[in-house]
Coordinates of C-alpha atoms and ligand atoms in Angstrom, one line a residue:
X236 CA 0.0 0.0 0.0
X237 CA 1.1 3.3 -0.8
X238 CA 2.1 5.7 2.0
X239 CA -0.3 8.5 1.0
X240 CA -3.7 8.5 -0.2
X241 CA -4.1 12.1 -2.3
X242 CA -8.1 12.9 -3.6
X243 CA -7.1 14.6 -7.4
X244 CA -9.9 17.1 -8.3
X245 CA -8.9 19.1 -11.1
X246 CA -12.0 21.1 -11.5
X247 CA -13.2 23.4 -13.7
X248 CA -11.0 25.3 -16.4
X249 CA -7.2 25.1 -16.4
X250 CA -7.7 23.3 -13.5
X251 CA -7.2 20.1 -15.5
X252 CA -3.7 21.8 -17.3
X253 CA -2.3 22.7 -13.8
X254 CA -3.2 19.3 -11.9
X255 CA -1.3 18.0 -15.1
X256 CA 1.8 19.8 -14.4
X257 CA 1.3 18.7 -11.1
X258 CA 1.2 15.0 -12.1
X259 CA 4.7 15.8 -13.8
X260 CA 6.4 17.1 -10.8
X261 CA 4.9 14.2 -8.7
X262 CA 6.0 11.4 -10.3
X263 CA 9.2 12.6 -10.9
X264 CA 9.5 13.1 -7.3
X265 CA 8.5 10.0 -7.2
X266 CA 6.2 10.4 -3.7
X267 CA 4.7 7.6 -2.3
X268 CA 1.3 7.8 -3.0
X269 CA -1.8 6.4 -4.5
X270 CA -3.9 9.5 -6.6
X271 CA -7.9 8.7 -6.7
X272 CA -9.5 10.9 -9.5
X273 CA -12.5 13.0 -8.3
X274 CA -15.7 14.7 -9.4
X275 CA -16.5 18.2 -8.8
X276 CA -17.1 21.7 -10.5
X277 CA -19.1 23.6 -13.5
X278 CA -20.4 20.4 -15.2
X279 CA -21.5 18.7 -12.3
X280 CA -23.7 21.5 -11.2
X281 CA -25.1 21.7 -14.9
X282 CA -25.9 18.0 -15.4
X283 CA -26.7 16.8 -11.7
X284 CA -27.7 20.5 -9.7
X285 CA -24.8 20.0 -7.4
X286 CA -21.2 21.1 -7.9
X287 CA -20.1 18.9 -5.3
X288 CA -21.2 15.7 -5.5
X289 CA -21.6 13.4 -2.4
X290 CA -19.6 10.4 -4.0
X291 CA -16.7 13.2 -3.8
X292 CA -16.8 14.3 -0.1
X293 CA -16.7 10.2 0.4
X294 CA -13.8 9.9 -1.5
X295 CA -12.4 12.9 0.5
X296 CA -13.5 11.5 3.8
X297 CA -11.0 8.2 2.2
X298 CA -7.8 10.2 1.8
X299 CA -5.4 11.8 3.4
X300 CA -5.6 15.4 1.4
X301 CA -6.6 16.6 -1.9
X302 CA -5.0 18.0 -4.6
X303 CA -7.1 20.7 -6.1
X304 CA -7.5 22.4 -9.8
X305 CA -9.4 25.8 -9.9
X306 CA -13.5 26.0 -9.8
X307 CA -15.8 28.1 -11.4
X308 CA -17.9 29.8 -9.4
X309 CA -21.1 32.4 -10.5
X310 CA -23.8 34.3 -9.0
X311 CA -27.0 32.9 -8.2
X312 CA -28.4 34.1 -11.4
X313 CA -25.8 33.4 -13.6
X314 CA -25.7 29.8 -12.7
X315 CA -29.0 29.1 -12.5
X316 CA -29.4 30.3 -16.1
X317 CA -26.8 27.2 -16.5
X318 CA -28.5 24.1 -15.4
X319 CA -29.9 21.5 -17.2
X320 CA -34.0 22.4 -18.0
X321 CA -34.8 19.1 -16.7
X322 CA -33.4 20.2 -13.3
X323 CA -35.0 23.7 -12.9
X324 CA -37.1 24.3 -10.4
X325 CA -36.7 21.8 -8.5
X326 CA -34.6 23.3 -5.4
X327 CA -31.3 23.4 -6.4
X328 CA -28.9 26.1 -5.7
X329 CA -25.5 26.9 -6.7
X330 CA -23.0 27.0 -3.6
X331 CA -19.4 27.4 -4.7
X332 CA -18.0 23.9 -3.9
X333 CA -14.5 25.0 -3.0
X334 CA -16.5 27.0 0.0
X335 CA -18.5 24.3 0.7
X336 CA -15.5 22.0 1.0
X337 CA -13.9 24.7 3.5
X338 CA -17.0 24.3 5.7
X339 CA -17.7 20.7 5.8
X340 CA -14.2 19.8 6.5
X341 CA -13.9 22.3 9.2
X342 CA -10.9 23.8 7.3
X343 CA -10.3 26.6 9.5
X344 CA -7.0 28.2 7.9
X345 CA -6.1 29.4 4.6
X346 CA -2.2 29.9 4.2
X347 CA -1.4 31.5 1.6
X348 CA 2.4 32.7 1.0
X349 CA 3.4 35.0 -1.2
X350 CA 7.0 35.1 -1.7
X351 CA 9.1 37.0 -4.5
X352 CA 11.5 34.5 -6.0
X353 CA 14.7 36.2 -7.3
X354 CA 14.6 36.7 -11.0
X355 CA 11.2 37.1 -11.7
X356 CA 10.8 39.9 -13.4
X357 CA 7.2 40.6 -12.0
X358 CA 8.2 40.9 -8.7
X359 CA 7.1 44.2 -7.0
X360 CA 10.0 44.1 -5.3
X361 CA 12.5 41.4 -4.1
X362 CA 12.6 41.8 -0.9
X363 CA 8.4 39.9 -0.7
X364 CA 8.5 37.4 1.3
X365 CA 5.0 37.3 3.8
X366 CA 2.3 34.4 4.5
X367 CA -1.4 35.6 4.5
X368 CA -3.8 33.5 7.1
X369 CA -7.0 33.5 6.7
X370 CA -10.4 32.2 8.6
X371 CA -11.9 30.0 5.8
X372 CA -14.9 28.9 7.4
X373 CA -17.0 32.0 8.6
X374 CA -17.3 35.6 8.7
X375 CA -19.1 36.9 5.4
X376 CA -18.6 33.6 4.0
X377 CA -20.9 31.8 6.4
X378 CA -23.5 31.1 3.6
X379 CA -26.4 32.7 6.0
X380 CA -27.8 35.2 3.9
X381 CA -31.3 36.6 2.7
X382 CA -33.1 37.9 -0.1
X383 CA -36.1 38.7 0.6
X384 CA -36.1 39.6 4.2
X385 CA -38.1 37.5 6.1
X386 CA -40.8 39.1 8.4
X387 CA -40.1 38.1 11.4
X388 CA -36.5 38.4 11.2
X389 CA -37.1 42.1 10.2
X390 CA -39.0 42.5 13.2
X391 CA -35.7 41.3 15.1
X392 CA -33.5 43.2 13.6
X393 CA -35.8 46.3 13.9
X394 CA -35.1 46.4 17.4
X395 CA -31.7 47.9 16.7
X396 CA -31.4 51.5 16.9
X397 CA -29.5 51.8 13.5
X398 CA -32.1 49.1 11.8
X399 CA -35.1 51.9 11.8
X400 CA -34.4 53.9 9.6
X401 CA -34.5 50.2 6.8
X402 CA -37.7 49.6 8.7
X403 CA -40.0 51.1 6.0
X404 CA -38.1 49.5 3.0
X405 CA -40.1 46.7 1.7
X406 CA -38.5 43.6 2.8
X407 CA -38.4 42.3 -1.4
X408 CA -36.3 45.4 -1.7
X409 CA -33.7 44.4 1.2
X410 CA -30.5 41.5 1.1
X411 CA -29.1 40.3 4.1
X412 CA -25.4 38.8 4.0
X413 CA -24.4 38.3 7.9
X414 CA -20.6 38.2 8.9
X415 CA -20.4 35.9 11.7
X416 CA -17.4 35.4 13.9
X417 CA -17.2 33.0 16.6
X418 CA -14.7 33.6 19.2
X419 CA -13.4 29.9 18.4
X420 CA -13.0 31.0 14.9
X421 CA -11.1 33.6 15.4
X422 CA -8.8 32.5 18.2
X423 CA -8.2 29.4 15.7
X424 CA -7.0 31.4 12.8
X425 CA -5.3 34.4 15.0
X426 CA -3.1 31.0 16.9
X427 CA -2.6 29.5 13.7
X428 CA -1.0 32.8 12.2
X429 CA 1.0 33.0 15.5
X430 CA 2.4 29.4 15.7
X431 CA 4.0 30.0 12.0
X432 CA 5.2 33.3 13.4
X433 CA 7.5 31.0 15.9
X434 CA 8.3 28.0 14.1
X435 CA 9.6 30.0 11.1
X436 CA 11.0 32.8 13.1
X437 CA 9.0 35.9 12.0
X438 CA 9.0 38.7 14.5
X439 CA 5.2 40.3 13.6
X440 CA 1.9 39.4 12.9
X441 CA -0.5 41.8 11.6
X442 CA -4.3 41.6 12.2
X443 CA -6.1 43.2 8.7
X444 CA -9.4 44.4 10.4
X445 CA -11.4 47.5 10.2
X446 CA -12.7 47.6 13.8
X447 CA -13.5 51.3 14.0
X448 CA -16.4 50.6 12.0
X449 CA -17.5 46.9 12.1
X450 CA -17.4 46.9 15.9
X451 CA -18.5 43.8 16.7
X452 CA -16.8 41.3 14.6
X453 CA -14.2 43.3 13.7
X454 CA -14.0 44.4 17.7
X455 CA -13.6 40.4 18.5
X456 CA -11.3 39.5 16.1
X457 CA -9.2 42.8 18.2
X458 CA -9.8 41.2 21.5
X459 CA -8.5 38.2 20.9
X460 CA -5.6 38.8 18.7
X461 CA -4.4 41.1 21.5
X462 CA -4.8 38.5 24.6
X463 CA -2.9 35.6 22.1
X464 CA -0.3 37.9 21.5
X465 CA 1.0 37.6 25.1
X466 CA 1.4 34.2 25.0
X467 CA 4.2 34.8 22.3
X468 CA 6.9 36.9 23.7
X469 CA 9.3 38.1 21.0
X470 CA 6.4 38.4 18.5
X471 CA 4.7 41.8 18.3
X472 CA 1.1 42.1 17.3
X473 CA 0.7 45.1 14.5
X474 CA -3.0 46.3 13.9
X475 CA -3.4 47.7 10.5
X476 CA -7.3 48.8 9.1
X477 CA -8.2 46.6 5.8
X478 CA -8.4 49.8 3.6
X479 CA -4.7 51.2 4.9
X480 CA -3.6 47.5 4.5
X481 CA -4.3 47.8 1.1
X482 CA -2.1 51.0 0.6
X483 CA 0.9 49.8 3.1
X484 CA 1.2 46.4 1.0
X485 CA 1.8 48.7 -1.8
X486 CA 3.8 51.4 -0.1
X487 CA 6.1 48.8 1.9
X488 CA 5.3 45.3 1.7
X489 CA 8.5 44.2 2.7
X490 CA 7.9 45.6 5.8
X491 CA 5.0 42.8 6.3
X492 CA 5.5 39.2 7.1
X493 CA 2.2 37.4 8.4
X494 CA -1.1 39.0 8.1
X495 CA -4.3 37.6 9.8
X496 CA -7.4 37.8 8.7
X497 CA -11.0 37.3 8.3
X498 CA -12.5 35.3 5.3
X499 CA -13.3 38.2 3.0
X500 CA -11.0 40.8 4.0
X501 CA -8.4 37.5 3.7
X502 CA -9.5 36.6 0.2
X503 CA -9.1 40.3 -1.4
X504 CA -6.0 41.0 1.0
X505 CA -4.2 37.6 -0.8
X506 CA -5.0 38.4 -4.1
X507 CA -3.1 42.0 -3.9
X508 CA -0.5 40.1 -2.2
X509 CA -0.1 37.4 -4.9
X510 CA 0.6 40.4 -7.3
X511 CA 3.1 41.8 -5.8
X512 CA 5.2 38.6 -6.0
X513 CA 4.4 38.3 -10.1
X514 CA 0.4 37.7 -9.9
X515 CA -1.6 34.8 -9.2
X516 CA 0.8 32.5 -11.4
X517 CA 2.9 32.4 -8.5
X518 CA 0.3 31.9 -5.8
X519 CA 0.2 28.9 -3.8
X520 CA -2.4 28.3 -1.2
X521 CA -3.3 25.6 2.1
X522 CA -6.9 25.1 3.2
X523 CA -5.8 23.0 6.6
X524 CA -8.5 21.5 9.5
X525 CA -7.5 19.2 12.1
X526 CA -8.2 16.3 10.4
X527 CA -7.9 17.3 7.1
X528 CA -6.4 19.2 4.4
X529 CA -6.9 20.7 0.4
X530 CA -4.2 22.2 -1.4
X531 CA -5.6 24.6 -4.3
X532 CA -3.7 27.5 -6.2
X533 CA -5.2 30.8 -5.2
X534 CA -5.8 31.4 -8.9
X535 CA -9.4 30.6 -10.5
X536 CA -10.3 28.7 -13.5
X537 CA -9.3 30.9 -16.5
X538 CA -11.9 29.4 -19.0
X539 CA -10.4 31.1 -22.0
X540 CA -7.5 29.3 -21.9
X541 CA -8.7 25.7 -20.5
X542 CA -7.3 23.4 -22.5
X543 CA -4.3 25.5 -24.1
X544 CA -1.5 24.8 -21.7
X545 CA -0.8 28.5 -21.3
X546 CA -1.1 29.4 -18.0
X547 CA 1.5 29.3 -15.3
X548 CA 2.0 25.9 -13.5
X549 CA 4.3 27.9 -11.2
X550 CA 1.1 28.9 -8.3
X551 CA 0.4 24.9 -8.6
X552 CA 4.1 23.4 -8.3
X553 CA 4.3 25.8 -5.2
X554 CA 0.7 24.5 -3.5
X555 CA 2.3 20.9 -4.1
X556 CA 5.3 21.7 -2.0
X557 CA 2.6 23.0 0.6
X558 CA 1.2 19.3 -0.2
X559 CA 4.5 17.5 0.7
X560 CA 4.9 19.7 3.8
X561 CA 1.6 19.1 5.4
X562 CA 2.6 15.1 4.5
X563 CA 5.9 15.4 6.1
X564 CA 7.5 14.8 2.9
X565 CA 10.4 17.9 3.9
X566 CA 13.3 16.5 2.0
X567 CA 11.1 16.3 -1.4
X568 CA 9.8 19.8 -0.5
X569 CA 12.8 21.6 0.0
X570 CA 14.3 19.4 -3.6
X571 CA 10.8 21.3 -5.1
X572 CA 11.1 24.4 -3.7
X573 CA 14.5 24.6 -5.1
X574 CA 14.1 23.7 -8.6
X575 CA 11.2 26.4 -8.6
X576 CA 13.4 29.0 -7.7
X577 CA 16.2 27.7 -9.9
X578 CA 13.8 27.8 -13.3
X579 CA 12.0 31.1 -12.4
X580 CA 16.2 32.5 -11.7
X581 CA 17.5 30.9 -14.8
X582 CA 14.4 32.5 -16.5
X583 CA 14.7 30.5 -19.7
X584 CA 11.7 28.5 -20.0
X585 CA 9.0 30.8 -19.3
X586 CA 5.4 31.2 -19.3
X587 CA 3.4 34.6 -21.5
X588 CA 2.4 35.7 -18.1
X589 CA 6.4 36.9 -17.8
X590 CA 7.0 36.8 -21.2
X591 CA 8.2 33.8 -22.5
X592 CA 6.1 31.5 -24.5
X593 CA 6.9 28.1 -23.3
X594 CA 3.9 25.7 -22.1
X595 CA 2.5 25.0 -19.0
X596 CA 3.7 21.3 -19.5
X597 CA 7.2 22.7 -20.5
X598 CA 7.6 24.2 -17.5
X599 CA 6.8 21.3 -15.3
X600 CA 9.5 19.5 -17.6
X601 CA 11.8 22.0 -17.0
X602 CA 11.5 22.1 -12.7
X603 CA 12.0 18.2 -13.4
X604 CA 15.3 18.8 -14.9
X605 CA 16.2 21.2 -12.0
X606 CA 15.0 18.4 -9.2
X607 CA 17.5 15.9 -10.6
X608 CA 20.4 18.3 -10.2
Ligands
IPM175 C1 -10.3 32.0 -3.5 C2 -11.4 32.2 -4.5 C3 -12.7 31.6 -3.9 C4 -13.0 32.4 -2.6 C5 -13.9 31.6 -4.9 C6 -13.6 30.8 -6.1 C7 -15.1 31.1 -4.2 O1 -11.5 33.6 -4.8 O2 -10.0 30.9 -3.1 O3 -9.7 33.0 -3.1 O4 -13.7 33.5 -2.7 O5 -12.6 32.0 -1.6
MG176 MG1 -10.0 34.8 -4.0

C-alpha cells in the first residue's frame, strides 16, 4: 500500500492543465502515493444540480488530502441560467464547492504565502516574502444570507437603533449577507498565524481588520488577537485597518510578514499580495483543519484558456510543495522548492504571463530537470 492516499480534483477550467503539471512534478519526485481521480465543479452543477457531489466528499473522507485544480464559481443568477431544463425548479442552488468543502471539513486556515522569487521579473520588489492566514470557514462567508427579508427576522433586527431607519423599506427590496465570527473562529485562525510566526522565526503578525467601523466582529477578532499575542513573547502584534492594508502592501510590503485575517478581508488582502510577488501565477495556497487538508492555487479557472496549456504551473508546483509539507514529505519539498526557484532564476523556459512563451507542461518539464540536479 502506498504511503499516501491524495483525492485529485482538477476542477473546472485550467484546473485540469495545472493538476497536469502537477502530475509531472509528482511522479518525478517520485512520492509515495496512491492518486484517486475525483468529481467536482461547472459540469456537475449543470448535469446533476450539485457542484459537489456526495460520492466526492466520500472519496475525500477516504484520503489523506486533496490536490485541487481551480473552480468556477457564479452568481446565483448566472448559474441558474446554467443548469440542465430538466433540473430547474426543482430546489437546487448553486453554492461554490470550494467553499463548501472549506465548511464541511472544518478547514479553518487558509495559508497562503506570497513570496518574491529572485529573478522574476514581476516581482514588486524582491525583498516579498509574507504568508497571508485567513479564517476560511466564517465571517461573510458563512453562507447565511437573505433575499427577501423574512418578516419576522425584520422584526428582530428592527429592534436595533440603527435598523429603523431600513424599517419602512419593503422587505423584497432588502439583502441580508451576515458576517459571523465565533470567538473559536477567530482564536483558531489568529493561533494558527501566531504558531507559524514562531516556528519560522517571523517577528510580527499583523491583524487586517477594520474595527472602528465593524465593531462587533471586527472588535472580537481585536480582542482576541491582542490576549494571544501575550502568549508569544518576542512576537509583536501590529494592527493595521483593511483599507490602509491595502495602501501599506503597496507602499512597503517588505515591511509585512504574516497578516491575519477574516474570510473576506483575507480573500481580497491575498490576491493583492499574490501580485506583488508576479500575480496569481505564482500563488500557492493551504486550506488545513484538524483532520484534514486541500491544497488549491489561489488562482481561479481561467476558462479562456482551458485546455491550451498557457497558464502558469508555477502557483500549482508551489501549492504541491505546501502538499508535501503538510505530508511530512520535507526532504522532497525543499528538492521542489528549489528547482522552482532555480527555473524562475534561470528565467529561460517561461510562461506569456512573464513573457516567455513556453507551455505549462514545458515548465513542469523544466522544474524536473532542475530536481535531478
Ligand atoms: C479564493 C477564491 C474563492 C473564494 C472563490 C472561487 C469562491 O476567490 O479561493 O480566493 O472566494 O474563496
Ligand atoms: Mg480569492
Amino acid at each position: 500500500m502506498a504511503r499516501h492516499r491524495i483525492a485529485i480534483l482538477p476542477g473546472d477550467g485550467i484546473g485540469r492543465d495545472v493538476m497536469d503539471a502537477a502530475k509531472i512534478v509528482l511522479d518525478k519526485l517520485k512520492l509515495d502515493a496512491e492518486y484517486i481521480p475525483g468529481d467536482v465543479g461547472w459540469e456537475f452543477w449543470k448535469s446533476e444540480g450539485n457542484a459537489l457531489p456526495e460520492r466526492t466528499s466520500k472519496l475525500l473522507r477516504n484520503t489523506d488530502c486533496c490536490l485541487f485544480g481551480a473552480i468556477t464559481s457564479k452568481s446565483k443568477e448566472d448559474s441558474e441560467k446554467e443548469l440542465n431544463p430538466e433540473l430547474k425548479d426543482k430546489g437546487y442552488s448553486y453554492y461554490s464547492p470550494i467553499v463548501k468543502l472549506r465548511q464541511e471539513f472544518n478547514l479553518h486556515t487558509n495559508m497562503r504565502p506570497c513570496k518574491a522569487y529572485k529573478g522574476n521579473p514581476l516581482n514588486f520588489r524582491d525583498d516579498i516574502d509574507l504568508v497571508v492566514f485567513r479564517e476560511n470557514t466564517e465571517g461573510l462567508y458563512s453562507g447565511v444570507e437573505y433575499y427577501p427579508l423574512p418578516d419576522e427576522l425584520m422584526a428582530v433586527l428592527a429592534k436595533h437603533p440603527r435598523m429603523k431607519r431600513f424599517t419602512t423599506v419593503p422587505l423584497e427590496d432588502i439583502a441580508l449577507s451576515c458576517r459571523i465570527i465565533t470567538r473559536t473562529g477567530a482564536r483558531t485562525i489568529i493561533r494558527q498565524a501566531f504558531e507559524y510566526a514562531r516556528k519560522s522565526g517571523r517577528k510580527n503578525v499583523t491583524l487586517v481588520e477594520k474595527p472602528n467601523v465593524l465593531r462587533e466582529t471586527g472588535g472580537l477578532m481585536l480582542h482576541e488577537a491582542r490576549d494571544i499575542v501575550s502568549e508569544y513573547p518576542g512576537i509583536e502584534l501590529q494592527e493595521v485597518n483593511i483599507d490602509a492594508m491595502c495602501m501599506w502592501l503597496v507602499k512597503n510590503p517588505q515591511d509585512y510578514q504574516v497578516l491575519v485575517c477574516a474570510n473576506l478581508f483575507g480573500d481580497i488582502t491575498s490576491d493583492l499580495c499574490a501580485q506583488l510577488v508576479g500575480g496569481l501565477g505564482f500563488a500557492p495556497s493551504a486550506n488545513i483543519g484538524n483532520n484534514y487538508a486541500i491544497f488549491e492555487p489561489t488562482h481561479g479557472s481561467a476558462p479562456k484558456y482551458t485546455g491550451q496549456y498557457k497558464v502558469n504551473p508555477m502557483a500549482m508546483l508551489l501549492t504541491v510543495k505546501l502538499m508535501l509539507d503538510y505530508l511530512g514529505e520535507s526532504e522532497l519539498s525543499g528538492r521542489l522548492e528549489e528547482a522552482i526557484a532555480r527555473v524562475i532564476k534561470e528565467g529561460k523556459i517561461r510562461t506569456y504571463d512573464i513573457g516567455g512563451n513556453a507551455s505549462t507542461l514545458e515548465v513542469a518539464e523544466e522544474v524536473t530537470r532542475n530536481l535531478a540536479l
